[in-house]
PDB file of C-alpha atoms in Angstrom:
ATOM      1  CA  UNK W 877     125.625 -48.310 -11.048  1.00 48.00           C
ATOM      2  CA  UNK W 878     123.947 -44.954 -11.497  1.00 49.00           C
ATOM      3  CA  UNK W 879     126.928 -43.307  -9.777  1.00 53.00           C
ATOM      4  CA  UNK W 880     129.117 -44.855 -12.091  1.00 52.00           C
ATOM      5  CA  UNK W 881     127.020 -43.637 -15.267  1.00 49.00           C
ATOM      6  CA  UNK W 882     127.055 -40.183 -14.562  1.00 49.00           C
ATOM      7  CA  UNK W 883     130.949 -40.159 -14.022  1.00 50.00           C
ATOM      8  CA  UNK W 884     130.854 -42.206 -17.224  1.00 48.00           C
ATOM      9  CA  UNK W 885     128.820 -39.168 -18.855  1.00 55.00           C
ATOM     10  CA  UNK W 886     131.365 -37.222 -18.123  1.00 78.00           C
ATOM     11  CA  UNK W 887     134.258 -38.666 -19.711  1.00 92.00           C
ATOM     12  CA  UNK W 888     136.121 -36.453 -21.932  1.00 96.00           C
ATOM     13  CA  UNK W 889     137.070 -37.298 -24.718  1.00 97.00           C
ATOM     14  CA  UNK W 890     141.788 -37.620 -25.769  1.00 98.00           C
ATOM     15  CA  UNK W 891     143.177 -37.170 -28.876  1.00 98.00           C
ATOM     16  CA  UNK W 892     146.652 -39.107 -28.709  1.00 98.00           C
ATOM     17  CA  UNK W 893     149.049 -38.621 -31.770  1.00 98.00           C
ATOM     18  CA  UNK W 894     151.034 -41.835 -31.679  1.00 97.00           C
ATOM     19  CA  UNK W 895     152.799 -44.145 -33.591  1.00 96.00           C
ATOM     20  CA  UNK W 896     156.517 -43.208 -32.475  1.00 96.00           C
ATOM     21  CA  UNK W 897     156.857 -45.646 -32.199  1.00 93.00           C
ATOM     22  CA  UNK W 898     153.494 -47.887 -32.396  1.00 94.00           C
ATOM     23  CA  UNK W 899     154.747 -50.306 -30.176  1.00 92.00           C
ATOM     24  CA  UNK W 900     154.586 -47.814 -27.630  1.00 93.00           C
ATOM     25  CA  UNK W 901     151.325 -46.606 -28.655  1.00 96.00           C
ATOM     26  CA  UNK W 902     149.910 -49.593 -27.962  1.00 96.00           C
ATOM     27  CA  UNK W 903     151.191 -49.564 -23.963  1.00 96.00           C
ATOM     28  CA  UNK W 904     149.569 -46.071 -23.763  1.00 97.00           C
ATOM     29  CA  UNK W 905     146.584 -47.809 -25.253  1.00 98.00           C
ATOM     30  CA  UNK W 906     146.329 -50.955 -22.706  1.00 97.00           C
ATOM     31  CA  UNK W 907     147.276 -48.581 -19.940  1.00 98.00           C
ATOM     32  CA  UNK W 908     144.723 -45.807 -20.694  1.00 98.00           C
ATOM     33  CA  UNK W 909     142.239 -48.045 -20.623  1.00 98.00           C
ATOM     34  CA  UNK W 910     143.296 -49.827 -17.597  1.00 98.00           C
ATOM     35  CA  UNK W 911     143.324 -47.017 -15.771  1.00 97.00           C
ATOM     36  CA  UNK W 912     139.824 -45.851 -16.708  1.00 97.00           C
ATOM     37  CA  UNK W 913     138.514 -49.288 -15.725  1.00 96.00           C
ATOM     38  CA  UNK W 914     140.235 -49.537 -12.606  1.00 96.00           C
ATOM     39  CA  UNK W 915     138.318 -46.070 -11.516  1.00 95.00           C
ATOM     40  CA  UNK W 916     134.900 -46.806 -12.741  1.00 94.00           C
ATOM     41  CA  UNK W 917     134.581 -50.569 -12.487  1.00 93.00           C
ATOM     42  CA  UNK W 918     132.675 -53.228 -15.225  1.00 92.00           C
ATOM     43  CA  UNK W 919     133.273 -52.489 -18.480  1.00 95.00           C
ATOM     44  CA  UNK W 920     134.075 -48.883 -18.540  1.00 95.00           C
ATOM     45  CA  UNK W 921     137.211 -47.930 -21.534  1.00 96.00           C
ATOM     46  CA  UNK W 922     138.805 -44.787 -22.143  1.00 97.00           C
ATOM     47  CA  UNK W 923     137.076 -42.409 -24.973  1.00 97.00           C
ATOM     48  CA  UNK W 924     140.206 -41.557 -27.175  1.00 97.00           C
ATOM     49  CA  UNK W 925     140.641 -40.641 -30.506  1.00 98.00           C
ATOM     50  CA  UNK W 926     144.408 -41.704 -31.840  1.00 98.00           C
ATOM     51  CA  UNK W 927     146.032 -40.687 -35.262  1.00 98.00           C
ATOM     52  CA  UNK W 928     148.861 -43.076 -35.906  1.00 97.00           C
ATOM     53  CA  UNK W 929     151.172 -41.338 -38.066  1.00 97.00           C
ATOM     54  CA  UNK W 930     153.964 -43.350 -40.223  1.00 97.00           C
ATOM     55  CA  UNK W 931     157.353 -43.852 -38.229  1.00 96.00           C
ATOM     56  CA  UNK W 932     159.376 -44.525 -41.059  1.00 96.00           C
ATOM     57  CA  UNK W 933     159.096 -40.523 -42.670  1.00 97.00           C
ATOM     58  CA  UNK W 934     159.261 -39.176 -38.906  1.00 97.00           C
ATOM     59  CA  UNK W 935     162.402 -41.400 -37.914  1.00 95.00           C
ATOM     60  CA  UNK W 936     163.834 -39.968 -41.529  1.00 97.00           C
ATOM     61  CA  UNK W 937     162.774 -36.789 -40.864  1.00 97.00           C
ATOM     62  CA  UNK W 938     164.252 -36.862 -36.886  1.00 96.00           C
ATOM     63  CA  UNK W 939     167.967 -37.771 -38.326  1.00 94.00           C
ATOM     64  CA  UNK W 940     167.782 -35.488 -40.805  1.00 97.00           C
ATOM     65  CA  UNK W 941     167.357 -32.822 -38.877  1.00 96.00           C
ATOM     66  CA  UNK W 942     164.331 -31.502 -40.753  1.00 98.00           C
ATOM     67  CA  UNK W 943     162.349 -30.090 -37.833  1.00 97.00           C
ATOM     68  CA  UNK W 944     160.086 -27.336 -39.300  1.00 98.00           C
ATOM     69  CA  UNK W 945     158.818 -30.235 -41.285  1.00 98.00           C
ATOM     70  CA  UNK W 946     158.063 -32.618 -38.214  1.00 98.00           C
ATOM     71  CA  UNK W 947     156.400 -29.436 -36.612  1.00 98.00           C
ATOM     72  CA  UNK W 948     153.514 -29.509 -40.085  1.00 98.00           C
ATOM     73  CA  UNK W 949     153.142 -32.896 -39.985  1.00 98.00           C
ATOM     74  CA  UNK W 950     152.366 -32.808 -35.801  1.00 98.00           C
ATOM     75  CA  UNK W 951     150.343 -29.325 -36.316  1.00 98.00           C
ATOM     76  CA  UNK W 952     148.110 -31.410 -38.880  1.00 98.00           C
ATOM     77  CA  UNK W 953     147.723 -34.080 -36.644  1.00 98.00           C
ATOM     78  CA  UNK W 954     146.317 -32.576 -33.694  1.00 98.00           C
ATOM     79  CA  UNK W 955     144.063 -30.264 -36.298  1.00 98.00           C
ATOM     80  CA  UNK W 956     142.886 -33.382 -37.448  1.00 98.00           C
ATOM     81  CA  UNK W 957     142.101 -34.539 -33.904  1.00 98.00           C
ATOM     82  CA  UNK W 958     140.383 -31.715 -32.723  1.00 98.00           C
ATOM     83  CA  UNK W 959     137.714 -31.615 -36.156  1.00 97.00           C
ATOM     84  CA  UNK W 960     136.914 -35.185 -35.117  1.00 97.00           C
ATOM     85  CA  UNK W 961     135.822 -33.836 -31.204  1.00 96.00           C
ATOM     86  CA  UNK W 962     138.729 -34.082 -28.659  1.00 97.00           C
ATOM     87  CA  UNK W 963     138.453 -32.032 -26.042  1.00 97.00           C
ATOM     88  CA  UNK W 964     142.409 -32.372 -25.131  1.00 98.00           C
ATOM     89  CA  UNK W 965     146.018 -33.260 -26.676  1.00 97.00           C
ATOM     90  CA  UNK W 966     148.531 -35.955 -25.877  1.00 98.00           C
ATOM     91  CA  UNK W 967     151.553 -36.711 -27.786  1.00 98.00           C
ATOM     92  CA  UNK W 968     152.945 -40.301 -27.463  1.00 98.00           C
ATOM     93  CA  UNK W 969     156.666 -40.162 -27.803  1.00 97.00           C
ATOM     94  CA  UNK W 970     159.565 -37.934 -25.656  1.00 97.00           C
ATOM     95  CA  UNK W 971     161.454 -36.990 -28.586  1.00 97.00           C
ATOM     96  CA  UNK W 972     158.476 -35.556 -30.178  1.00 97.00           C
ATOM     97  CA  UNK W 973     157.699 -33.086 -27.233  1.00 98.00           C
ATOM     98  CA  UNK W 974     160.591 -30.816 -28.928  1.00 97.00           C
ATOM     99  CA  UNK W 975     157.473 -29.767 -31.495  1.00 98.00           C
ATOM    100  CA  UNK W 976     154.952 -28.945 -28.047  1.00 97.00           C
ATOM    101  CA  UNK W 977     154.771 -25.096 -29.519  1.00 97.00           C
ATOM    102  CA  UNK W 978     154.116 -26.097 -32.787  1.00 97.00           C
ATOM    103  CA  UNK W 979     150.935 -28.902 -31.709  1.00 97.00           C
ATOM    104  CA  UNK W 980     149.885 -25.855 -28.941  1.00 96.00           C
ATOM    105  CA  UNK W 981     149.685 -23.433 -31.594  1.00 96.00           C
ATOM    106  CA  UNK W 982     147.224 -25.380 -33.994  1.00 97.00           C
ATOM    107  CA  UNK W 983     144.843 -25.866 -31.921  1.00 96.00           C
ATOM    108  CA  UNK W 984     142.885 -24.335 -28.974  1.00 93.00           C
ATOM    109  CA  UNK W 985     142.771 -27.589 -26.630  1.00 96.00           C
ATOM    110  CA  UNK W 986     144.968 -28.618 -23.677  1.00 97.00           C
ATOM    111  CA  UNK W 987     147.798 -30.335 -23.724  1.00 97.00           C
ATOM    112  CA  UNK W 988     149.800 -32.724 -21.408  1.00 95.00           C
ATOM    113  CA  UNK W 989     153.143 -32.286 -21.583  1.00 97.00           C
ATOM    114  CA  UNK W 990     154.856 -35.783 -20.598  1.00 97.00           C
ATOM    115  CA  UNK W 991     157.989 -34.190 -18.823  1.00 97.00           C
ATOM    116  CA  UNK W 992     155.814 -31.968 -16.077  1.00 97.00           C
ATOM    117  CA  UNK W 993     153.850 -35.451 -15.302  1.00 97.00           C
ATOM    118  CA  UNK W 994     157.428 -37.102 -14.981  1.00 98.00           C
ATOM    119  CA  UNK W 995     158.473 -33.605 -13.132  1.00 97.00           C
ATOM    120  CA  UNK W 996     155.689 -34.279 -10.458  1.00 97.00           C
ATOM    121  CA  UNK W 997     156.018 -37.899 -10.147  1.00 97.00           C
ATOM    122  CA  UNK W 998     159.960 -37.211  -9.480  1.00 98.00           C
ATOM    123  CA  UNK W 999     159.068 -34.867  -6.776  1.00 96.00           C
ATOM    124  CA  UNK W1000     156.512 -36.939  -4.914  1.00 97.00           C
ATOM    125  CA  UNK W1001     159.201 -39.301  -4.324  1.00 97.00           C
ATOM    126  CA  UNK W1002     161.680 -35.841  -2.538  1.00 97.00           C
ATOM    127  CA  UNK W1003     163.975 -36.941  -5.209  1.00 98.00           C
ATOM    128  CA  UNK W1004     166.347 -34.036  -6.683  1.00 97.00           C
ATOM    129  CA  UNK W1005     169.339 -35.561  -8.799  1.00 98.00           C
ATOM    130  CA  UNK W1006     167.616 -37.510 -11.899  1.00 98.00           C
ATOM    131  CA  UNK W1007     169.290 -39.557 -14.595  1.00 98.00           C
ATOM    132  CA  UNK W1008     168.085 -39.397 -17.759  1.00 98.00           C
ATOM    133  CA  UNK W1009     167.795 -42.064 -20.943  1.00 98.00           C
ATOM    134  CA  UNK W1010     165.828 -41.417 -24.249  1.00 97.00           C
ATOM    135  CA  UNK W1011     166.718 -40.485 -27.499  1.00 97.00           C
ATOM    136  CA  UNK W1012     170.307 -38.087 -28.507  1.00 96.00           C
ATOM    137  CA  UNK W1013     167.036 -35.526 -29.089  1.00 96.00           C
ATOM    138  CA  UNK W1014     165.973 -35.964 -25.519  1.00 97.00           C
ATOM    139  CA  UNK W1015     168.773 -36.522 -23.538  1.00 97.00           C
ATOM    140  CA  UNK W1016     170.908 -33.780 -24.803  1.00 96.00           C
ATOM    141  CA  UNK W1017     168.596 -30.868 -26.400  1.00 95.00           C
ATOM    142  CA  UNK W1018     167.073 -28.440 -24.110  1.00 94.00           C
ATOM    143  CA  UNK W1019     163.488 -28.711 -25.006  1.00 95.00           C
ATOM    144  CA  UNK W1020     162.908 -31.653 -22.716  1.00 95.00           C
ATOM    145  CA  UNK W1021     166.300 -31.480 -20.347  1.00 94.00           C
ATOM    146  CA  UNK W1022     166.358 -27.762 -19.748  1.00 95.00           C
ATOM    147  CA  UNK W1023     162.426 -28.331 -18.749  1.00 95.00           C
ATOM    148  CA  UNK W1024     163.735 -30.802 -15.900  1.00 97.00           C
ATOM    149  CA  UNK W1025     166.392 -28.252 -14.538  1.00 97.00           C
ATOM    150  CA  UNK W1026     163.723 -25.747 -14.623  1.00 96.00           C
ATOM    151  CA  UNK W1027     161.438 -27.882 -12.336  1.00 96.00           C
ATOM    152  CA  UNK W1028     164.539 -27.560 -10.389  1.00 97.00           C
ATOM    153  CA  UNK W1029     166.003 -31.055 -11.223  1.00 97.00           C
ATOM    154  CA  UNK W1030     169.718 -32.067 -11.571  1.00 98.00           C
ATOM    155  CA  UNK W1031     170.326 -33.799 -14.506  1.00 98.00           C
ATOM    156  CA  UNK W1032     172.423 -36.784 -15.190  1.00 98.00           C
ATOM    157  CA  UNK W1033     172.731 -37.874 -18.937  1.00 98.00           C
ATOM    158  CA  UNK W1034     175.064 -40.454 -19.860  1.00 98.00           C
ATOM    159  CA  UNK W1035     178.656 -40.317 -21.728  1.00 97.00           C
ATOM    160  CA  UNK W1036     179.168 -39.919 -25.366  1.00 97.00           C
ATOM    161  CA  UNK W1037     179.685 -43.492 -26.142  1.00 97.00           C
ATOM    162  CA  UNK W1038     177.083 -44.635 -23.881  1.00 98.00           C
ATOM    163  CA  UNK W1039     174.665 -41.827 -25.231  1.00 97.00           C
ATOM    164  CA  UNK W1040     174.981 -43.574 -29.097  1.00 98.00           C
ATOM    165  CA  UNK W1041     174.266 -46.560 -27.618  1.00 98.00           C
ATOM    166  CA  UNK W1042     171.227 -45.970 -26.036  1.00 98.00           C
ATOM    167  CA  UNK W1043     169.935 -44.340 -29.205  1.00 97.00           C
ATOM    168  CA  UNK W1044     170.941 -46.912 -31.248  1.00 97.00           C
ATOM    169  CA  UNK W1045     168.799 -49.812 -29.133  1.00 98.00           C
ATOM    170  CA  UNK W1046     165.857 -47.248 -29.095  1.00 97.00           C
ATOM    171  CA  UNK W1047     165.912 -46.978 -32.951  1.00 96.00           C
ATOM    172  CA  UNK W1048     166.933 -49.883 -34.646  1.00 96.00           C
ATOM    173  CA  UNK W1049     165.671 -52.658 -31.924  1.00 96.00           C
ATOM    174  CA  UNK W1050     163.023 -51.286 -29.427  1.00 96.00           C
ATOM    175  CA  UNK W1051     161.189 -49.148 -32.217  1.00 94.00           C
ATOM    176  CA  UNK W1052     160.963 -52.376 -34.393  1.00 93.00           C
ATOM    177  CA  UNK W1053     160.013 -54.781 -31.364  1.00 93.00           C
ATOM    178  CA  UNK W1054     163.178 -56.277 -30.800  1.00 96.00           C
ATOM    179  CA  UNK W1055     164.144 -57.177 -27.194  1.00 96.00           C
ATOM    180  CA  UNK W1056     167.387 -58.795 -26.855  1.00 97.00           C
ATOM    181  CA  UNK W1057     169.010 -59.189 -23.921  1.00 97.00           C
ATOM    182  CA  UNK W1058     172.380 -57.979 -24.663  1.00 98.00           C
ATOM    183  CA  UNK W1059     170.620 -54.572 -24.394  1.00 98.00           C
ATOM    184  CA  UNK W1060     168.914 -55.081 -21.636  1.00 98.00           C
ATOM    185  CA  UNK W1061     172.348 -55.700 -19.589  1.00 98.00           C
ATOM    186  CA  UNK W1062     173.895 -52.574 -21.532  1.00 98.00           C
ATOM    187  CA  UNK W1063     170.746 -50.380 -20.148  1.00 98.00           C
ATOM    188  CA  UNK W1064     171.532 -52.028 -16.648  1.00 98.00           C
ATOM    189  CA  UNK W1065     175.065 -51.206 -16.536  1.00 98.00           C
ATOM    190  CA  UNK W1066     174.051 -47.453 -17.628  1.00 98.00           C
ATOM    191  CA  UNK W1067     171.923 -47.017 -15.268  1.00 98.00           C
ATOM    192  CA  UNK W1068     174.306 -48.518 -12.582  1.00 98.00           C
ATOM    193  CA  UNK W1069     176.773 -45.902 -13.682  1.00 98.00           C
ATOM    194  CA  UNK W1070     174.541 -42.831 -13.750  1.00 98.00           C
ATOM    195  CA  UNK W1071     173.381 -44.085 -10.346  1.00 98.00           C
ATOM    196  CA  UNK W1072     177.363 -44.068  -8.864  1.00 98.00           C
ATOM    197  CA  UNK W1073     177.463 -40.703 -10.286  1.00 98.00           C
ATOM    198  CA  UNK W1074     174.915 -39.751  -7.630  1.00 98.00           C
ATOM    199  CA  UNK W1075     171.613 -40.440  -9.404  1.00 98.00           C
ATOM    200  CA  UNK W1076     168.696 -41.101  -7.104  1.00 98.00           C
ATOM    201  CA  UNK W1077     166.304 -42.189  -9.946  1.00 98.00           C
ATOM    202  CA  UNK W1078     166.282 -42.606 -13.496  1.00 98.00           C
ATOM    203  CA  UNK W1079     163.750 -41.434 -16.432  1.00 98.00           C
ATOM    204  CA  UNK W1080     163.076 -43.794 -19.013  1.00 98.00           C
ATOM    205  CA  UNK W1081     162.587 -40.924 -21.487  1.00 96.00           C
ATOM    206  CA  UNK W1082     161.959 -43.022 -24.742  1.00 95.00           C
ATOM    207  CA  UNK W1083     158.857 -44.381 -25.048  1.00 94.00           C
ATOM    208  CA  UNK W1084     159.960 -47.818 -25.474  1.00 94.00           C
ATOM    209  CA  UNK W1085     162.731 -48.394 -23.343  1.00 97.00           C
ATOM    210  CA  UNK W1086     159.704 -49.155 -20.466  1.00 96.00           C
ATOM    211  CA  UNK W1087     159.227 -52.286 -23.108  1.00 95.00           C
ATOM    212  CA  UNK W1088     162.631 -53.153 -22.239  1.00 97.00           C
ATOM    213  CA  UNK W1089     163.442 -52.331 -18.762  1.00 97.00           C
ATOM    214  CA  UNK W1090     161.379 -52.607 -15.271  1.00 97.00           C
ATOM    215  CA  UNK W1091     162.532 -51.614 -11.757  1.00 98.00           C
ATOM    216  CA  UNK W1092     163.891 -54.924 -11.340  1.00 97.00           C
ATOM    217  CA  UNK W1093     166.659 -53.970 -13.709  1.00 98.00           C
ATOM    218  CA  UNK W1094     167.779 -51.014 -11.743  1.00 98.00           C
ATOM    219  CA  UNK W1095     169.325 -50.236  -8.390  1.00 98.00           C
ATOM    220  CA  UNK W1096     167.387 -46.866  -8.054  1.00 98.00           C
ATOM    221  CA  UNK W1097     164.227 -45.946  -8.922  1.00 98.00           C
ATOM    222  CA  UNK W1098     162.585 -45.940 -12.083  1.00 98.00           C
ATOM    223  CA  UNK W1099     160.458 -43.385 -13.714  1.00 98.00           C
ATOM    224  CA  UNK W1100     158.516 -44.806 -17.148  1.00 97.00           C
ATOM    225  CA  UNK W1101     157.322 -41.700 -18.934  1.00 97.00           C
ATOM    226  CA  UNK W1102     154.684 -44.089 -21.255  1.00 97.00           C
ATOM    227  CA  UNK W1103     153.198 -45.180 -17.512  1.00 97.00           C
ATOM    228  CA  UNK W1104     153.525 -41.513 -15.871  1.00 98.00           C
ATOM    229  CA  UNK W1105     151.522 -40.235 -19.091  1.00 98.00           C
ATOM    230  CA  UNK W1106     149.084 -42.644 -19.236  1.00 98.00           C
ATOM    231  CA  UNK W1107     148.192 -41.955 -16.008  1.00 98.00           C
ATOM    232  CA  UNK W1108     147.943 -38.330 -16.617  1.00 98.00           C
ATOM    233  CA  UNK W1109     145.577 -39.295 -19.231  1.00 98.00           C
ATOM    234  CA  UNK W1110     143.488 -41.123 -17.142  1.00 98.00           C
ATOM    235  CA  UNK W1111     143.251 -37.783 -14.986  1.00 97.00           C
ATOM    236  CA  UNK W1112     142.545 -36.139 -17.713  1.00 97.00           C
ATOM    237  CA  UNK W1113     139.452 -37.869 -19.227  1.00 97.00           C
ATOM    238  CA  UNK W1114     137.989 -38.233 -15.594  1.00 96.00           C
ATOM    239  CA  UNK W1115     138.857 -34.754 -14.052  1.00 89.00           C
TER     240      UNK W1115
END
């Protein structure tokens, strides 16, 4: 027990901007704190400090194209997280990593980027050609693909059609807690394409869609960035 108090001691403290969606922010949540307890035992929970923001302006702001604007609202956030103590950053959404610079900037405190954690979980596995699903942001803009191909990743993204698709289920049923079925199959049959294209895993680079689909639903395997980056977190607080 006295071991486990002096690791408890020194426990960092996270700041996690989330609530993009909060349905998501909740699995970071329960897996966070999983993770912590699983390492130190009894009833040991992860010190974090979360500022939910308000989806509905961001999701506005996303379509609209209005960037600069998203990059104020994220700088205040993590400002706001580092007056109230955290010793390091984590922001809880893909899409959102296109305004890193902007969060890095405003403060002076670390940050874990969710695509290197996915990076190094992809290469423990020897794997080379990925697929990846997320938002139109994430899948096609280079902020988050070009950082893959960098690691020196190959890159599969789904076709135009298919691309809409996924974004639409992300946005207007995952985001809002909807899990039908019908998209479920879609993401299957996606992921069965991308993986005759030569894919050898597949990122599930929203988020939410780890809400939606598990490695039972695909042929290859699966890499869910909300799981990856939780565990990163739990690194994190315990390094």
């Amino acid at each position: 027990m006295a071991a486990q108090e002096q690791r408890w001691s020194q426990q960092k403290t996270l700041g996690i901007i989330g609530g993009m969606s909060w349905e998501s922010t909740e699995s970071y949540y329960r897996l966070i704190n999983e993770g912590v307890k699983h390492q130190l035992g009894g009833l040991h929970s992860a010190d974090l400090l979360i500022h939910s923001v308000d989806f509905a302006l961001i999701n506005t702001l996303q379509e609209q194209g209005r960037w600069d604007e998203l990059g104020v609202i994220m700088a205040n956030s993590a400002q706001r997280l580092q007056a109230a103590g955290v010793q390091g950053i984590m922001i809880a959404s893909n899409t959102m990593h296109k305004l890193v610079d902007d969060v890095r900037s405003a403060t002076d405190l670390p940050l874990t980027h969710i695509a290197d954690a996915t990076t190094d979980a992809i290469k423990k596995q020897n794997l080379t050609k990925i697929a990846l699903l997320g938002t139109q942001f994430t899948m096609t803009q280079d902020f988050y693909k070009q950082r893959l191909i960098d690691a020196g990743l190959q890159v599969l993204i789904p076709e135009d059609e298919a691309r809409a698709e996924v974004h639409r289920i992300i946005k207007k049923e995952l985001c809002v807690g909807e899990f039908k079925d019908s998209s479920r199959a879609y993401y299957r049959q996606v992921i069965k394409d991308l993986a005759a294209q030569g894919a050898e895993g597949v990122i599930l680079g929203c988020t939410e869609i780890g809400l939606l689909i598990k490695q039972a639903d695909s042929p290859i395997p699966v890499f869910d960035t909300t799981a990856i980056h939780a565990a990163a977190a739990v690194d994190f607080l315990l390094e």
